[in-house]
Amino acid sequence: SYVLTQPPSLTVAPGQTARVPCGGHDIGRKSVQWYQQKPGQAPVAVMYDDSDRPSGIPDRFSGSNSGNTATLTITRVEVGDEADYYCQVWERSSDNHFFGPGTKVTVL
Amino acid sequence: EVQLVESGGGVVQPGGSLTLSCAASGFSFDDYTLHWVRQVPGGGLEWVALVSWDGIFAYYLESVKGRFTISRDNHKNSLYLQMKSLRTDDTALFYCARGRSTSSSGAFDVWGQGTMVIVSS
């Protein structure tokens, strides 16, 4: 089992920068994915392999991963970015995937 | 259009069984690993199981091993999840998700809308 930690919530003003952390032991050695989920909707991938942005995701979204923390950064935050954000990794030894508990990003 | 559509959810008593299905369209089905991911209402995401592109390999969340079986039919472009000995803590919205490649690792790049499973007496 691999444990990921995320803060339950984060509030950011429109136009500012949101940094969503995801903690895990030596997570820098793993590939981290990020998902955005809005109420009543299925998750949508916003970052692959630490810092690779899927097609259609604005370049305001970026990712980094080092040491024990991966970070999803959203610059020039918009009201439409308000959502739950989940990090996810794959563990080779078990061939299992693990999600973080999620961070609710509120734009106020 | 790339699409995954789940079905088969419902209400079942503890100890009961249920089989979920996921119909895929718009892509070459056997080029991808497929997954089931669940979400308790108001809660977070939990990966449940994966099946390799050829259906030969399957891996499971520890708490569902021996109770759930993931399978696929590449001729029918369909994914399945057979669930038995269901428990109240299996109550969740179950999503079908596509892996980015034939590998077990990596992200889930396409998701269905989910099918709800409620385990209750």
Short mmCIF file of C-alpha atoms in Angstrom, two decimals:
data_model
loop_
_atom_site.label_atom_id
_atom_site.label_comp_id
_atom_site.label_asym_id
_atom_site.label_seq_id
_atom_site.Cartn_x
_atom_site.Cartn_y
_atom_site.Cartn_z
CA SER A 1 0.00 0.00 0.00
CA TYR A 2 1.18 3.52 -0.74
CA VAL A 3 -0.22 6.46 1.18
CA LEU A 4 -0.76 9.85 -0.42
CA THR A 5 -1.62 12.95 1.56
CA GLN A 6 -3.39 16.12 0.41
CA PRO A 7 -4.81 19.08 2.33
CA PRO A 8 -8.61 18.82 2.45
CA SER A 9 -9.14 22.34 1.18
CA LEU A 10 -7.48 25.36 -0.30
CA THR A 11 -8.95 28.80 -1.01
CA VAL A 12 -7.53 31.14 -3.62
CA ALA A 13 -8.62 34.48 -5.04
CA PRO A 14 -9.39 34.83 -8.76
CA GLY A 15 -6.29 35.69 -10.73
CA GLN A 16 -3.95 34.32 -8.08
CA THR A 17 -1.92 31.10 -8.07
CA ALA A 18 -3.08 27.86 -6.44
CA ARG A 19 -0.54 25.23 -5.46
CA VAL A 20 -2.02 21.84 -4.59
CA PRO A 21 0.46 19.55 -2.84
CA CYS A 22 0.46 15.76 -2.82
CA GLY A 23 2.75 14.06 -0.33
CA GLY A 24 4.12 10.54 -0.39
CA HIS A 25 7.28 8.70 0.58
CA ASP A 26 9.84 9.27 -2.19
CA ILE A 27 7.01 10.31 -4.50
CA GLY A 28 9.65 12.03 -6.64
CA ARG A 29 10.63 8.56 -7.85
CA LYS A 30 7.10 7.89 -9.09
CA SER A 31 5.00 9.24 -11.92
CA VAL A 32 2.13 11.37 -10.62
CA GLN A 33 -1.15 12.04 -12.35
CA TRP A 34 -3.71 14.71 -11.41
CA TYR A 35 -7.47 14.77 -11.89
CA GLN A 36 -10.04 17.53 -11.61
CA GLN A 37 -13.57 16.61 -10.54
CA LYS A 38 -16.45 19.05 -10.51
CA PRO A 39 -19.73 18.29 -8.65
CA GLY A 40 -21.82 15.63 -10.36
CA GLN A 41 -19.18 14.96 -13.01
CA ALA A 42 -16.63 12.25 -13.69
CA PRO A 43 -12.96 13.07 -13.05
CA VAL A 44 -10.91 14.60 -15.84
CA ALA A 45 -7.14 14.21 -16.11
CA VAL A 46 -5.34 17.56 -15.97
CA MET A 47 -1.75 16.32 -15.66
CA TYR A 48 0.06 13.16 -16.73
CA ASP A 49 3.47 11.89 -15.65
CA ASP A 50 4.21 14.74 -13.23
CA SER A 51 4.15 17.60 -15.72
CA ASP A 52 2.65 16.53 -19.05
CA ARG A 53 -0.53 18.43 -19.82
CA PRO A 54 -3.28 16.55 -21.69
CA SER A 55 -4.70 18.01 -24.86
CA GLY A 56 -7.31 20.66 -24.08
CA ILE A 57 -6.00 21.53 -20.62
CA PRO A 58 -5.00 25.21 -20.38
CA ASP A 59 -1.33 26.05 -19.93
CA ARG A 60 -2.31 27.71 -16.66
CA PHE A 61 -2.03 24.16 -15.26
CA SER A 62 1.44 22.80 -14.56
CA GLY A 63 2.96 20.09 -12.42
CA SER A 64 6.18 19.26 -10.60
CA ASN A 65 7.44 16.37 -8.51
CA SER A 66 10.48 16.05 -6.30
CA GLY A 67 11.44 14.44 -3.04
CA ASN A 68 8.35 13.68 -1.01
CA THR A 69 5.97 16.17 -2.65
CA ALA A 70 4.30 16.54 -6.02
CA THR A 71 2.55 19.81 -6.78
CA LEU A 72 -0.18 20.85 -9.18
CA THR A 73 0.04 24.58 -9.85
CA ILE A 74 -2.79 26.59 -11.32
CA THR A 75 -1.87 30.15 -12.31
CA ARG A 76 -4.34 32.97 -13.00
CA VAL A 77 -7.03 30.97 -11.24
CA GLU A 78 -10.56 31.28 -12.61
CA VAL A 79 -13.93 30.58 -11.00
CA GLY A 80 -14.25 27.63 -13.38
CA ASP A 81 -11.23 25.98 -11.76
CA GLU A 82 -13.21 25.43 -8.58
CA ALA A 83 -13.23 21.64 -8.11
CA ASP A 84 -11.79 18.70 -6.21
CA TYR A 85 -8.28 17.76 -7.28
CA TYR A 86 -6.85 14.27 -6.80
CA CYS A 87 -3.31 13.01 -7.24
CA GLN A 88 -2.69 9.40 -8.26
CA VAL A 89 0.30 7.07 -8.54
CA TRP A 90 0.96 3.49 -9.60
CA GLU A 91 2.96 1.17 -7.39
CA ARG A 92 5.03 -1.28 -9.37
CA SER A 93 5.41 -3.88 -6.61
CA SER A 94 1.66 -4.47 -6.29
CA ASP A 95 0.49 -3.24 -9.70
CA ASN A 96 -2.04 -1.19 -7.76
CA HIS A 97 -3.01 2.42 -8.22
CA PHE A 98 -3.50 4.83 -5.34
CA PHE A 99 -5.34 8.13 -5.12
CA GLY A 100 -4.80 10.93 -2.67
CA PRO A 101 -7.80 11.96 -0.53
CA GLY A 102 -8.41 15.02 -2.69
CA THR A 103 -8.19 18.79 -2.21
CA LYS A 104 -11.22 21.01 -2.63
CA VAL A 105 -10.10 24.20 -4.32
CA THR A 106 -12.42 27.12 -3.67
CA VAL A 107 -12.10 30.33 -5.67
CA LEU A 108 -13.22 33.33 -3.64
CA GLU B 1 -16.42 10.10 -30.01
CA VAL B 2 -14.47 8.15 -27.41
CA GLN B 3 -16.96 6.93 -24.85
CA LEU B 4 -17.38 4.57 -21.90
CA VAL B 5 -20.88 3.78 -20.63
CA GLU B 6 -21.39 1.82 -17.43
CA SER B 7 -24.48 -0.16 -16.50
CA GLY B 8 -25.63 -2.80 -14.06
CA GLY B 9 -25.66 -0.87 -10.82
CA GLY B 10 -28.48 -1.18 -8.33
CA VAL B 11 -29.50 -2.06 -4.82
CA VAL B 12 -28.34 -5.39 -3.41
CA GLN B 13 -28.42 -6.94 0.03
CA PRO B 14 -25.23 -7.59 1.98
CA GLY B 15 -23.73 -10.87 0.85
CA GLY B 16 -25.33 -10.52 -2.56
CA SER B 17 -23.86 -10.36 -6.04
CA LEU B 18 -23.93 -7.90 -8.92
CA THR B 19 -22.21 -7.62 -12.28
CA LEU B 20 -21.30 -4.25 -13.76
CA SER B 21 -20.71 -3.70 -17.46
CA CYS B 22 -18.93 -0.98 -19.40
CA ALA B 23 -19.51 -0.52 -23.12
CA ALA B 24 -16.74 1.21 -25.02
CA SER B 25 -16.86 2.99 -28.35
CA GLY B 26 -14.81 5.35 -30.48
CA PHE B 27 -11.41 3.75 -29.99
CA SER B 28 -9.47 0.55 -30.56
CA PHE B 29 -10.60 -1.32 -27.46
CA ASP B 30 -7.83 -3.90 -27.28
CA ASP B 31 -5.08 -1.26 -27.36
CA TYR B 32 -5.75 -0.27 -23.77
CA THR B 33 -5.67 -1.49 -20.19
CA LEU B 34 -9.00 -0.87 -18.46
CA HIS B 35 -9.85 -0.09 -14.86
CA TRP B 36 -12.68 0.17 -12.38
CA VAL B 37 -12.54 3.07 -9.91
CA ARG B 38 -15.15 3.73 -7.23
CA GLN B 39 -16.24 6.73 -5.23
CA VAL B 40 -18.34 6.80 -2.10
CA PRO B 41 -20.87 9.65 -2.35
CA GLY B 42 -19.20 12.76 -1.01
CA GLY B 43 -15.91 10.90 -0.74
CA GLY B 44 -12.70 10.36 -2.63
CA LEU B 45 -11.66 8.12 -5.50
CA GLU B 46 -10.52 4.54 -4.91
CA TRP B 47 -8.99 2.33 -7.57
CA VAL B 48 -10.59 -1.13 -7.58
CA ALA B 49 -9.12 -3.28 -10.34
CA LEU B 50 -7.42 -3.39 -13.72
CA VAL B 51 -7.34 -5.84 -16.59
CA SER B 52 -4.65 -6.00 -19.23
CA TRP B 53 -5.41 -5.32 -22.88
CA ASP B 54 -5.61 -9.04 -23.64
CA GLY B 55 -7.56 -9.97 -20.52
CA ILE B 56 -4.77 -12.21 -19.24
CA PHE B 57 -3.63 -10.15 -16.29
CA ALA B 58 -5.81 -8.67 -13.56
CA TYR B 59 -4.92 -6.83 -10.36
CA TYR B 60 -7.14 -5.85 -7.47
CA LEU B 61 -7.47 -3.59 -4.47
CA GLU B 62 -6.65 -5.74 -1.47
CA SER B 63 -10.09 -5.40 0.11
CA VAL B 64 -11.89 -6.78 -2.97
CA LYS B 65 -9.54 -9.68 -3.76
CA GLY B 66 -11.45 -12.94 -3.87
CA ARG B 67 -14.80 -11.13 -4.07
CA PHE B 68 -14.52 -9.11 -7.31
CA THR B 69 -13.50 -10.34 -10.76
CA ILE B 70 -12.64 -7.99 -13.60
CA SER B 71 -12.84 -9.25 -17.17
CA ARG B 72 -13.23 -8.02 -20.70
CA ASP B 73 -14.57 -9.16 -24.06
CA ASN B 74 -12.55 -7.55 -26.83
CA HIS B 75 -14.98 -8.78 -29.46
CA LYS B 76 -17.83 -6.97 -27.75
CA ASN B 77 -15.77 -3.92 -26.69
CA SER B 78 -16.97 -4.49 -23.15
CA LEU B 79 -15.53 -4.51 -19.66
CA TYR B 80 -17.09 -6.27 -16.69
CA LEU B 81 -16.86 -6.37 -12.92
CA GLN B 82 -18.40 -9.37 -11.19
CA MET B 83 -18.96 -8.61 -7.53
CA LYS B 84 -19.94 -11.16 -4.90
CA SER B 85 -20.14 -11.22 -1.10
CA LEU B 86 -20.94 -7.55 -1.26
CA ARG B 87 -20.59 -5.51 1.91
CA THR B 88 -22.15 -2.22 2.95
CA ASP B 89 -18.77 -0.53 2.53
CA ASP B 90 -18.82 -1.46 -1.17
CA THR B 91 -21.58 1.11 -1.66
CA ALA B 92 -20.21 3.57 -4.20
CA LEU B 93 -20.40 5.04 -7.68
CA PHE B 94 -18.33 2.73 -9.90
CA TYR B 95 -16.49 4.26 -12.85
CA CYS B 96 -15.01 2.47 -15.80
CA ALA B 97 -11.77 4.16 -16.90
CA ARG B 98 -9.31 3.68 -19.74
CA GLY B 99 -5.61 3.52 -19.09
CA ARG B 100 -3.43 5.53 -21.43
CA SER B 101 -1.82 2.46 -22.98
CA THR B 102 -1.41 -1.31 -22.73
CA SER B 103 0.70 -0.77 -19.62
CA SER B 104 -0.70 -1.16 -16.09
CA SER B 105 0.86 2.12 -15.07
CA GLY B 106 -0.04 5.67 -15.93
CA ALA B 107 -3.09 7.82 -15.98
CA PHE B 108 -6.73 7.19 -16.73
CA ASP B 109 -7.52 9.32 -19.73
CA VAL B 110 -11.17 8.47 -20.41
CA TRP B 111 -13.88 7.95 -17.78
CA GLY B 112 -17.48 6.88 -17.94
CA GLN B 113 -20.22 8.62 -15.97
CA GLY B 114 -20.46 5.82 -13.43
CA THR B 115 -23.05 3.36 -12.19
CA MET B 116 -24.24 3.39 -8.58
CA VAL B 117 -24.05 0.32 -6.37
CA ILE B 118 -25.91 0.40 -3.07
CA VAL B 119 -25.43 -2.45 -0.63
CA SER B 120 -28.16 -2.31 1.97
CA SER B 121 -30.58 -4.55 3.77
#
